[in-house]
CSV table of C-alpha atoms and ligand atoms in Angstrom, one decimal:
chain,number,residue,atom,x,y,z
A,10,UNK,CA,61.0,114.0,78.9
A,11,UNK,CA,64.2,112.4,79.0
A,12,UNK,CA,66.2,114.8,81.1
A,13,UNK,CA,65.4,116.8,84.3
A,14,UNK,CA,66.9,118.0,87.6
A,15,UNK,CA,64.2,119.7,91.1
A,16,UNK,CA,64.0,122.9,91.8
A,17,UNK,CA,66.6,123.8,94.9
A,18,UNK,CA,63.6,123.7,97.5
A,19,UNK,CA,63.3,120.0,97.0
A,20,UNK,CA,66.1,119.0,98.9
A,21,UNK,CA,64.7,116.6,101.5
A,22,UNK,CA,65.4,118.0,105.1
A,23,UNK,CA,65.4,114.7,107.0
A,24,UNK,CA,67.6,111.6,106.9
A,25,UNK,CA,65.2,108.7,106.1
A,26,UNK,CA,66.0,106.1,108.9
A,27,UNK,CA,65.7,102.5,107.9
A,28,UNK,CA,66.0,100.7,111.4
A,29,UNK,CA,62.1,100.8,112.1
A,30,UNK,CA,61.8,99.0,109.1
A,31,UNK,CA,64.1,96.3,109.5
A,32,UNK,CA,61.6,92.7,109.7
A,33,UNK,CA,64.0,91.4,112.4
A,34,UNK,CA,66.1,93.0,115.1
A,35,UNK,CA,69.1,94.7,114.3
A,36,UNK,CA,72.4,93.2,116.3
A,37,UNK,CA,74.4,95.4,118.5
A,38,UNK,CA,78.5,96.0,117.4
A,39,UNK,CA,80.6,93.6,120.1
A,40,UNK,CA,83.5,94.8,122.1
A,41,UNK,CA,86.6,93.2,120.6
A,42,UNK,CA,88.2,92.3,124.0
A,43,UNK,CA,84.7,91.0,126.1
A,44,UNK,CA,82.3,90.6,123.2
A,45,UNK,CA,79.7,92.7,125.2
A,46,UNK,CA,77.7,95.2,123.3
A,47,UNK,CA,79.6,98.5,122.8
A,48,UNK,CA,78.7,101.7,124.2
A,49,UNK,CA,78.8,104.9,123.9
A,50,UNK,CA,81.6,105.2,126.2
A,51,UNK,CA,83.7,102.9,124.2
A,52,UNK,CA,82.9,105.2,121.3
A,53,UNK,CA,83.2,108.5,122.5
A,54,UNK,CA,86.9,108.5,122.0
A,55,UNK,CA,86.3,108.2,118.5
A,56,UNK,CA,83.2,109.6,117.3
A,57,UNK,CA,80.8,112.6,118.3
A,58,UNK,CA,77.6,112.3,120.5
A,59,UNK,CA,75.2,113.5,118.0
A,60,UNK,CA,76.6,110.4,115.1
A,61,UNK,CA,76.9,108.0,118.3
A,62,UNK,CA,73.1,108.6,118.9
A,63,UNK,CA,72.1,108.6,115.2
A,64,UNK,CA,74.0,104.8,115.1
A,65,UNK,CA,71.3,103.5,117.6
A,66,UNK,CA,68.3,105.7,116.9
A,67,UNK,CA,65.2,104.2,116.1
A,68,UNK,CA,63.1,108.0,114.8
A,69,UNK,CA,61.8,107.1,111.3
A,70,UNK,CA,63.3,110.5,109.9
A,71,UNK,CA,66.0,112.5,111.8
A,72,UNK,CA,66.2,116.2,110.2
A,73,UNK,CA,69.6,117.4,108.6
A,74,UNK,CA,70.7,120.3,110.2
A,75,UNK,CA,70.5,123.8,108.4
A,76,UNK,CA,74.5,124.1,107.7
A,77,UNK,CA,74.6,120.9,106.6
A,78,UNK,CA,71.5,121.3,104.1
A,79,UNK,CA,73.6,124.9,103.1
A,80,UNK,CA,77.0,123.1,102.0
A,81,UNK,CA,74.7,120.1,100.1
A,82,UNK,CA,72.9,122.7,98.5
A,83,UNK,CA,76.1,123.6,96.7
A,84,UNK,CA,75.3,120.3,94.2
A,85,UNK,CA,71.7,118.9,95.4
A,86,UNK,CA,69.5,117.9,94.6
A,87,UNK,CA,71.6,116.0,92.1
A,88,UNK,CA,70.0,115.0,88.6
A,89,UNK,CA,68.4,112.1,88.0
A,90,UNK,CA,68.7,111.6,84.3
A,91,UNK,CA,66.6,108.8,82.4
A,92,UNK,CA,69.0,107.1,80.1
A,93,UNK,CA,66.9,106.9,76.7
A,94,UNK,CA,70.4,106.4,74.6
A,95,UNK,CA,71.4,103.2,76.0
A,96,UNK,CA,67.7,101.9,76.3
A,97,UNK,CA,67.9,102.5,72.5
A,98,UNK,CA,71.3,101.0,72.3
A,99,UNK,CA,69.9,98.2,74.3
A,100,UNK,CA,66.4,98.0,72.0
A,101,UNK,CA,65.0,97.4,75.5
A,102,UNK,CA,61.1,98.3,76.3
A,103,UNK,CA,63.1,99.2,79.7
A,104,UNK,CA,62.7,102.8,81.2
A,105,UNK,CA,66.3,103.0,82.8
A,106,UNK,CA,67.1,106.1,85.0
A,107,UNK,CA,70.5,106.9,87.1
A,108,UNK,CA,70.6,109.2,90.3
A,109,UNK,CA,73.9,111.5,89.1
A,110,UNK,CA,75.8,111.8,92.8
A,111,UNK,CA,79.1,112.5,90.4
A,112,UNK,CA,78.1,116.0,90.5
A,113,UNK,CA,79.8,116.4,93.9
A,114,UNK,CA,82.6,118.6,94.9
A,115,UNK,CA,84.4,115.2,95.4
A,116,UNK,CA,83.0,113.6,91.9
A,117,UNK,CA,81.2,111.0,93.9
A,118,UNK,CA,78.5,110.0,96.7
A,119,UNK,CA,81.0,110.3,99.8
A,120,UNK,CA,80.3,113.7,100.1
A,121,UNK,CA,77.4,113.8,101.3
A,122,UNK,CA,78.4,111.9,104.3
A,123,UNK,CA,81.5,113.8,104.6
A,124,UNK,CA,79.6,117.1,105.4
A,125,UNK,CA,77.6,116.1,108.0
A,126,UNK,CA,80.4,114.6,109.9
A,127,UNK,CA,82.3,117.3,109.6
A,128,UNK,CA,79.2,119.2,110.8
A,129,UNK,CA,78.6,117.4,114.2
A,130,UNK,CA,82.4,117.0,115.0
A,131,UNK,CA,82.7,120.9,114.4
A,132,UNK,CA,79.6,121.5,116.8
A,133,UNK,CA,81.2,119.1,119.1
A,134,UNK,CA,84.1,121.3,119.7
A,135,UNK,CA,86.2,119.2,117.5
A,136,UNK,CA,89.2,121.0,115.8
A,137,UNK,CA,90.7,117.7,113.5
A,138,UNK,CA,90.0,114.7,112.2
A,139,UNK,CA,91.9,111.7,111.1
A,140,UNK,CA,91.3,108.9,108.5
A,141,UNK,CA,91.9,106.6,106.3
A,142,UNK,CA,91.7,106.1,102.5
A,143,UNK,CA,92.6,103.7,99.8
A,144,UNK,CA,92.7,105.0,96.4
A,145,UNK,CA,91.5,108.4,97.4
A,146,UNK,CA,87.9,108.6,97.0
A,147,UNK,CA,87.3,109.0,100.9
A,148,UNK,CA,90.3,111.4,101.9
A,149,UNK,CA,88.6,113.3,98.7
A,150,UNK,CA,85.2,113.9,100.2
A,151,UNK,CA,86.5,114.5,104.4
A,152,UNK,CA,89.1,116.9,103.0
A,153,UNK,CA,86.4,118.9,100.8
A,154,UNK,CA,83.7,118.8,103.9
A,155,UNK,CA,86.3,120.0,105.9
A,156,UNK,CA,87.4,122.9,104.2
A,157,UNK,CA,84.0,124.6,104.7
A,158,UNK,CA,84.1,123.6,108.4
A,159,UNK,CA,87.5,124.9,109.4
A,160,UNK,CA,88.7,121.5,110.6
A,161,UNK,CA,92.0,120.3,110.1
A,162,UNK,CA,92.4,116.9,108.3
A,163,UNK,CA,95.0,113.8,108.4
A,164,UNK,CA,94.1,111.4,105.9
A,165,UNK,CA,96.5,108.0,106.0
A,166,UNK,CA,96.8,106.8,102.5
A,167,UNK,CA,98.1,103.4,101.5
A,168,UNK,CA,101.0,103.7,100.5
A,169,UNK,CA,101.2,102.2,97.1
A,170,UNK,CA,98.1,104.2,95.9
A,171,UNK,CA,100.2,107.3,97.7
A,172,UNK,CA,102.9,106.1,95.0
A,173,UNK,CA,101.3,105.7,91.7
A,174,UNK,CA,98.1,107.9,91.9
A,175,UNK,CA,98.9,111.0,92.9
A,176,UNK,CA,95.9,113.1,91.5
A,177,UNK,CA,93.5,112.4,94.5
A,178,UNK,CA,96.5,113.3,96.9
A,179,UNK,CA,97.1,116.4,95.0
A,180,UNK,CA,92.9,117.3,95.1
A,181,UNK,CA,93.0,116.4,99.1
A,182,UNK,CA,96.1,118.6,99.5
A,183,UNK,CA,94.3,121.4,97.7
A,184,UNK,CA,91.4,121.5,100.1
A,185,UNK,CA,93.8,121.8,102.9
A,186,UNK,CA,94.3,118.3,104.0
A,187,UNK,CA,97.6,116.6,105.0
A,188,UNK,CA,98.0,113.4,103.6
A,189,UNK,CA,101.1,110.6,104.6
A,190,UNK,CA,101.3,107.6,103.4
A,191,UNK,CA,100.8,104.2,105.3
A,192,UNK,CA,102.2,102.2,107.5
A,193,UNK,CA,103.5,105.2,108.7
A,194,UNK,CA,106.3,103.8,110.2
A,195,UNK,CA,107.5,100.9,107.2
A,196,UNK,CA,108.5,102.4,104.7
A,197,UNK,CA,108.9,99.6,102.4
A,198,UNK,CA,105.0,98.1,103.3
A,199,UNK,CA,103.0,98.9,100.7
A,200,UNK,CA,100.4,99.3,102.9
A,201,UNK,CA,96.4,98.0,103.2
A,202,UNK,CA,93.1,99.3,104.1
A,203,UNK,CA,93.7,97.7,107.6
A,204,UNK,CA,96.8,99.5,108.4
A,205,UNK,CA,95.8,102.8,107.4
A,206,UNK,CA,92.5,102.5,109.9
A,207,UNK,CA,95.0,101.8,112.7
A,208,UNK,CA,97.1,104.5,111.7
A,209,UNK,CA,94.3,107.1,111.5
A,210,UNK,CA,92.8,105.2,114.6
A,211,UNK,CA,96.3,105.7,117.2
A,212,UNK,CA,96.8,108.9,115.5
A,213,UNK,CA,92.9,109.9,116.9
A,214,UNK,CA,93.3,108.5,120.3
A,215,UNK,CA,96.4,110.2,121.4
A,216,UNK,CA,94.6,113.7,120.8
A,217,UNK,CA,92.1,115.1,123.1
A,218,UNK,CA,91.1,117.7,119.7
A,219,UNK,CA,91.0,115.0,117.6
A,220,UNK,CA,88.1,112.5,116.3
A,221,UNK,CA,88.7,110.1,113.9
A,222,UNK,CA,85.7,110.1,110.5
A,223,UNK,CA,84.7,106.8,108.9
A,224,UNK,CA,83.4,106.7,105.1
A,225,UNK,CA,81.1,103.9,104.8
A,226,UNK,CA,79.7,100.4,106.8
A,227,UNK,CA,78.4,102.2,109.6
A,228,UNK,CA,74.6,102.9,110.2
A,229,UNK,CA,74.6,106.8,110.3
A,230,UNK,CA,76.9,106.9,107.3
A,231,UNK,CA,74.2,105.2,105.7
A,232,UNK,CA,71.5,107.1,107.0
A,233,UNK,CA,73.5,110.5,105.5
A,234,UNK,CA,73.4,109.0,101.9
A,235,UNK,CA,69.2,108.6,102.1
A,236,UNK,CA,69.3,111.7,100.5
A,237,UNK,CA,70.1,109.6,97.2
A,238,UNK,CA,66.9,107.8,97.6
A,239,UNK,CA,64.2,110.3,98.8
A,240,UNK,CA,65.2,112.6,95.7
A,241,UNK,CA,65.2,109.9,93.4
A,242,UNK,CA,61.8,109.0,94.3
A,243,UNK,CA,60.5,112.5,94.4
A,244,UNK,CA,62.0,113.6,91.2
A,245,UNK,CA,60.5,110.1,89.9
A,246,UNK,CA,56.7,111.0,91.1
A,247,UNK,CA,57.2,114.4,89.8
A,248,UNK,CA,57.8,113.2,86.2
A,249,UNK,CA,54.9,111.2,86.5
A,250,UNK,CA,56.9,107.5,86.3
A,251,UNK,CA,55.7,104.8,88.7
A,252,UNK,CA,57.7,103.2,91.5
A,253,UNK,CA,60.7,101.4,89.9
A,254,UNK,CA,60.4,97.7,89.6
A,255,UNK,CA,64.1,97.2,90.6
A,256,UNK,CA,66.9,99.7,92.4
A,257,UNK,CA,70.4,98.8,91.7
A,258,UNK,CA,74.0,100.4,93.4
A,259,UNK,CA,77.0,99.1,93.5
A,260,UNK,CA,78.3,97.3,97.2
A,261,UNK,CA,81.8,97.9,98.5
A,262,UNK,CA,81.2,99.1,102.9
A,263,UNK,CA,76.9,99.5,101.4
A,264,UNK,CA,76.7,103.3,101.9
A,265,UNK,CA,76.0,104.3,98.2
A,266,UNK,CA,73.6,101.4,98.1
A,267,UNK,CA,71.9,101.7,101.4
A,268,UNK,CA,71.9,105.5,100.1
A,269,UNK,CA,69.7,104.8,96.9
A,270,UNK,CA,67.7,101.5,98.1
A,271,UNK,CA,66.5,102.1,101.7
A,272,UNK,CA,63.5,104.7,100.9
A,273,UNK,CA,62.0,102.0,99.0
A,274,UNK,CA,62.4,99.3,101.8
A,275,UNK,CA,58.9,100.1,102.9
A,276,UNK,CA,57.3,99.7,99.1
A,277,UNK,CA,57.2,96.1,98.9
A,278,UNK,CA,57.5,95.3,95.0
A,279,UNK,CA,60.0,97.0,94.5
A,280,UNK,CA,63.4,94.7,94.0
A,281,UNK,CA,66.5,96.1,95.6
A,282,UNK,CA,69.4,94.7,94.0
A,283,UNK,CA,73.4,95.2,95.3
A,284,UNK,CA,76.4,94.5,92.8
A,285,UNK,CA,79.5,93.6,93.7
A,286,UNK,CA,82.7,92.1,92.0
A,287,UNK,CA,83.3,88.5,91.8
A,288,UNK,CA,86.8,89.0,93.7
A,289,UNK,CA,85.6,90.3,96.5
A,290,UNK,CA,81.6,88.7,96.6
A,291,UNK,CA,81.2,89.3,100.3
A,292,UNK,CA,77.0,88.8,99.9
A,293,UNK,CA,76.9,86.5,97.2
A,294,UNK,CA,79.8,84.1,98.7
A,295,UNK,CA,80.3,85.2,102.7
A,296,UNK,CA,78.7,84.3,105.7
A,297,UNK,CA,76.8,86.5,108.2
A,298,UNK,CA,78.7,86.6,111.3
A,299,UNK,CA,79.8,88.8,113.8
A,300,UNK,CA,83.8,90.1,112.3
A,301,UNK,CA,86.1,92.8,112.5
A,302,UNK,CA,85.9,96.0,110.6
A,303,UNK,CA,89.6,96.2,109.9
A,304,UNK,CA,92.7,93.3,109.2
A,305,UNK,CA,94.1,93.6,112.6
A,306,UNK,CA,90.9,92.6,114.6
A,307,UNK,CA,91.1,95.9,116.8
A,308,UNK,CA,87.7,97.5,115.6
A,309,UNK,CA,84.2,96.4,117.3
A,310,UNK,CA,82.9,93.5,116.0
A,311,UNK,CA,79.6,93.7,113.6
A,312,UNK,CA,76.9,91.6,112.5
A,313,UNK,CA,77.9,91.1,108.5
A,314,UNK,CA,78.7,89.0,105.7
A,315,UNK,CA,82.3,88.8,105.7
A,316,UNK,CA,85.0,87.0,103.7
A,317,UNK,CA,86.9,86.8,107.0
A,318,UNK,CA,88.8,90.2,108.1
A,319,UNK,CA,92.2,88.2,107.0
A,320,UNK,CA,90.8,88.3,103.2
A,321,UNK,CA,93.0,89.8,101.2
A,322,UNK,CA,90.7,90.5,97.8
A,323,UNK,CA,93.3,90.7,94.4
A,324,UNK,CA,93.9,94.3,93.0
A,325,UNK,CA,91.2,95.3,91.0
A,326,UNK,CA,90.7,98.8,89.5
A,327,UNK,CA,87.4,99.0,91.7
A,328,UNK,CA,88.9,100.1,94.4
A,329,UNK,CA,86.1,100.6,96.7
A,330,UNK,CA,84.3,97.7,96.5
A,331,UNK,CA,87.4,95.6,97.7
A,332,UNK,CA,86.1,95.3,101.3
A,333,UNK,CA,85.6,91.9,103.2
A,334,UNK,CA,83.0,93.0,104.9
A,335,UNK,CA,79.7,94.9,104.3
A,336,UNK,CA,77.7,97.0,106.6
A,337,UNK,CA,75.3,95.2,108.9
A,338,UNK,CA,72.3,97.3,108.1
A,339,UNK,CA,72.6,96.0,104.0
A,340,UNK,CA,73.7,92.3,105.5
A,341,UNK,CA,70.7,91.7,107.5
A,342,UNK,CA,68.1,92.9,104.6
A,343,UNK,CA,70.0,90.6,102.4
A,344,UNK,CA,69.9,87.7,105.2
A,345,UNK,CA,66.2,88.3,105.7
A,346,UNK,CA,65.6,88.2,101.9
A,347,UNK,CA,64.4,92.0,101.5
A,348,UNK,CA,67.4,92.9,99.4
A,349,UNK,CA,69.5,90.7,96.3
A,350,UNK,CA,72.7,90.5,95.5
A,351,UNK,CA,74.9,89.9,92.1
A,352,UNK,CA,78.7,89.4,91.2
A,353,UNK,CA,80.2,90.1,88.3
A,354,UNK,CA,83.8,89.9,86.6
A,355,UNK,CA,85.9,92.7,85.8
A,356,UNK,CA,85.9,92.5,81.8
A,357,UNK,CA,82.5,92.6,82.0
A,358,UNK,CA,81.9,95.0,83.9
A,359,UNK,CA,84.2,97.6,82.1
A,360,UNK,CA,82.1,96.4,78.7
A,361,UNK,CA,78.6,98.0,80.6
A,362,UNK,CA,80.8,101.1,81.2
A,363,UNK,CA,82.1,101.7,77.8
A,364,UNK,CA,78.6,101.2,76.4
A,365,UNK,CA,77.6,103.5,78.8
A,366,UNK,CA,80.0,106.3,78.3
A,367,UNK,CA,79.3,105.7,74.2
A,368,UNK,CA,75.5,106.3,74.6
A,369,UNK,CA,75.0,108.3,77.2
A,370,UNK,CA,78.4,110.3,77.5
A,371,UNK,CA,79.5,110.4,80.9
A,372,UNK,CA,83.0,108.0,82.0
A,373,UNK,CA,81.5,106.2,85.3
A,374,UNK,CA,84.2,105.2,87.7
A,375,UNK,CA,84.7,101.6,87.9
A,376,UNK,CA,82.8,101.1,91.2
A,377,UNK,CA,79.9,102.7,89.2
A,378,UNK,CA,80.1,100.5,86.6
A,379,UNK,CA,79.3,97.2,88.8
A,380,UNK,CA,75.7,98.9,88.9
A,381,UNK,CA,75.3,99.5,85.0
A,382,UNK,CA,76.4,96.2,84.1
A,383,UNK,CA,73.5,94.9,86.3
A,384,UNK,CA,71.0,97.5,84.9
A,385,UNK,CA,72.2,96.5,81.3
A,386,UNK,CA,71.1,92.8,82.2
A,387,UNK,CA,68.3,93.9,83.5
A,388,UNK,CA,67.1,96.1,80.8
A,389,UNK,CA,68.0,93.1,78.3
A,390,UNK,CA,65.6,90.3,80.8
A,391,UNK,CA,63.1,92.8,80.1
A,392,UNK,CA,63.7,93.4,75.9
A,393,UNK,CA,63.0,89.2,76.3
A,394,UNK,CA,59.7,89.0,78.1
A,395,UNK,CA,58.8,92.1,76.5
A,396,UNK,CA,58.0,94.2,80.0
A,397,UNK,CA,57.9,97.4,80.8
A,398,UNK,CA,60.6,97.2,83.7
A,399,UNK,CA,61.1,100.5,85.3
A,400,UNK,CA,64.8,100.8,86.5
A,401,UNK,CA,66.6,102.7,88.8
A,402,UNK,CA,70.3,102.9,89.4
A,403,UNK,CA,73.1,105.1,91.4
A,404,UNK,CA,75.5,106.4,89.2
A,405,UNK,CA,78.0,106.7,92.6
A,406,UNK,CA,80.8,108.6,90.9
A,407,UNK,CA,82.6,109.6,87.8
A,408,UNK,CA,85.8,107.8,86.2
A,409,UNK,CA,88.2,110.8,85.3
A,410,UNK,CA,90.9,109.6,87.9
A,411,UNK,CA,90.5,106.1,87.3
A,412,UNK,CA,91.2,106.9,83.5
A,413,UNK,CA,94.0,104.1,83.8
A,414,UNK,CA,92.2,101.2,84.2
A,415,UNK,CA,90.2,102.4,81.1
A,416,UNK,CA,93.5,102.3,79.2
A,417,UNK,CA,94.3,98.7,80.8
A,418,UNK,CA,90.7,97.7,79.4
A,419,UNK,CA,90.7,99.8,75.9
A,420,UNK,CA,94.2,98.1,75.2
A,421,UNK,CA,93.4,94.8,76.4
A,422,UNK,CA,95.3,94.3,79.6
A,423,UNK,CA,92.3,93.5,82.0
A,424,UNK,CA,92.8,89.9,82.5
A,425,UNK,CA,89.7,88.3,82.6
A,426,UNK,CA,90.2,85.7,85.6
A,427,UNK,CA,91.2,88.2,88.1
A,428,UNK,CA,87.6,89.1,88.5
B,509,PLP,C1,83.6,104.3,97.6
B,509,PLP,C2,82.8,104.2,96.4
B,509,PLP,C3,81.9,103.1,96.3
B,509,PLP,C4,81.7,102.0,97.3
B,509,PLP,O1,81.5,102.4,98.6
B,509,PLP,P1,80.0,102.2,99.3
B,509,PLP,O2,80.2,102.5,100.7
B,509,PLP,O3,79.7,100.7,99.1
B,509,PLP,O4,79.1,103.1,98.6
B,509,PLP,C5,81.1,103.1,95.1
B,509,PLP,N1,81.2,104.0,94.2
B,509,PLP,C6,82.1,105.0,94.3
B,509,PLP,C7,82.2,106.0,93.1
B,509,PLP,C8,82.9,105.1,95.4
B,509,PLP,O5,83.8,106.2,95.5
């Protein structure tokens, strides 16, 4: 069978919690200002009870809510397709299957975060949110989930993606958010990831109605995206394959790779691989320590590999993966050896995607395309030693607004040496 999706009902209705099954203890966030652990006073301002509790909780499964599981149902389960065009391509003896989270509302994983966010902020009494997004991908996702929730929706955009992509401002502005750009109040700044979190942060705690909605890093964002994982395995076991020797997802905050990997934490053989870009290698190059989430040092500290919150990574067209830091929960199974890591260059990176896109059809955003590069290599190890290799990757979203960097690639204007 090389194509199949689960029946509706298959939808897992639990989060799959990954904190029990950590081998050492995870380390509590910092506050900035007396580097005591933070809590949930400090982050009440900011974020509901309910995702405050799920940051700390140590349940093994924590059950999705029925409004959630109603919106999710609107694209889950998504597909997971085994890939039998490029294994041929490939001549590898490689099974290779992707978990299709670009069937989204959004076009990527986000969403499924997004909703349950929206969800507990809602039941919180909650009536807006504010954020921040870089190229889009986020605002995309919290404007979408909040649209079915009746929330109202500030997304601070840097400004220079604001500028010359307008197509995820247009798709945010459709689903009823407001977007500005940032700084808010320079003008001429072409803006950064770090300025747009204070902007959507100040904006958030002059409102008593207002909470403010982060997209990745943090523990019960990844706990959201474990829907990846439990239906991959499930729709895995129900086409009679065996556990996948190796899981691969591309690493810009961890959520899409947490997401896919941390169901099969517990099953020991199997190799749980991140892939990030050689411009921003925050687990292959960084150093675990405690750092701050954003470029202005105001956020709590957390227990990650970081380039150092001052790192500026060069513009690449993956947009999302250009983050300094990573979320603790994927930092400390990489530091205790549970989970690998990979960097890879640009140019090479967009060669795996056009392979991709001429076998199997679909444009993968460039994020995406991190994780088939590494599948590709892997698939290729196995066509040497002749094995069997079972292989599972996220395809985290689709490439029809990055079409752009396609062009820079197809027409040779992807310099090699920036990564
Ligand atoms: C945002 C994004 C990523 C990277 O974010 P993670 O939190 O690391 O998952 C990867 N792929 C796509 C398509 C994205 O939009």
């Amino acid at each position: 069978m090389s194509r199949w999706s689960l029946p509706p009902s298959a939808i897992p209705t639990a989060w799959f919690n990954v904190i029990p099954h950590l081998t050492s203890p995870l380390q509590p966030p910092l506050h900035p200002g007396t580097r005591e652990p933070v809590g949930p006073d400090d982050l009440a301002p900011l974020f509901p009870m309910a995702l405050i509790g799920q940051e700390v909780s140590t349940d093994p499964w924590i059950d999705i809510p029925g409004e959630v599981l109603d919106i999710l149902r609107l694209w889950r389960p998504t597909p997971l397709v085994r890939a039998t065009r490029l294994e041929k391509a490939l001549g590898t003896p490689a099974r290779i299957y992707f978990k299709d989270e670009s069937v989204s509302p959004s076009g990527s994983h986000k969403t499924n975060t997004a909703v349950a966010q929206a969800f507990y902020n809602k039941q919180e009494g909650i009536a807006r949110l504010t954020t921040e997004t870089g190229a889009g991908q986020w605002g995309t996702a919290l404007s979408f989930a909040c649209s079915q929730f009746d929330l109202d929706l500030k997304v601070y955009m840097v400004r220079t993606s604001y500028e010359q992509k307008p197509y995820r401002r247009i798709a945010i502005e459709t689903w009823g958010g407001e977007v500005v750009p940032s700084p808010v109040d320079d003008p001429n700044n072409p803006g950064s990831l770090g300025s747009a979190i204070s902007d959507a942060v100040r904006d958030c705690v002059s409102r008593d109605d207002t909470h403010y909605s982060l997209g990745s890093v943090l523990n019960h964002v990844l706990l959201h995206q474990t829907v990846i994982g439990l239906e991959a395995k499930e729709q895995l076991e129900q086409a009679g394959e065996r556990l996948p020797d190796v899981v691969i997802a591309p690493c810009g905050g961890g959520s899409n790779l947490g997401g896919i990997t941390f169901p099969f934490v517990p099953e020991k053989d199997v190799r749980l691989l991140a892939v990030e870009p050689v411009s921003c290698p925050t687990l292959t190059q960084g150093t675990f320590d405690y750092d701050f989430g954003d470029v202005a040092g105001t956020t709590p500290l957390l227990p990650m590999y970081t380039l150092g919150h001052d790192f500026m990574p060069p513009s690449i067209h993956a947009g999302g993966l250009r983050y300094h830091g990573d979320a603790p929960l994927v930092s400390q199974l990489v530091r205790d050896g549970r989970m690998e890591a990979v960097a890879y260059p640009q140019g090479k990176v967009f060669e795996a995607a056009v392979q991709f896109t001429r076998t199997e059809g679909k444009i993968p955003a460039p994020e995406t395309s991190h994780a088939i590069r590494a599948a590709i290599d892997e698939a290729l190890a196995a066509k040497e030693t002749g094995e069997e290799k079972v292989i599972l990757f996220n395809f985290s979203g689709h490439g029809f607004l990055d079409l752009a960097a396609y062009d820079d690639y197809n027409n040779g204007r992807l310099p090699e040496e920036q990564g």
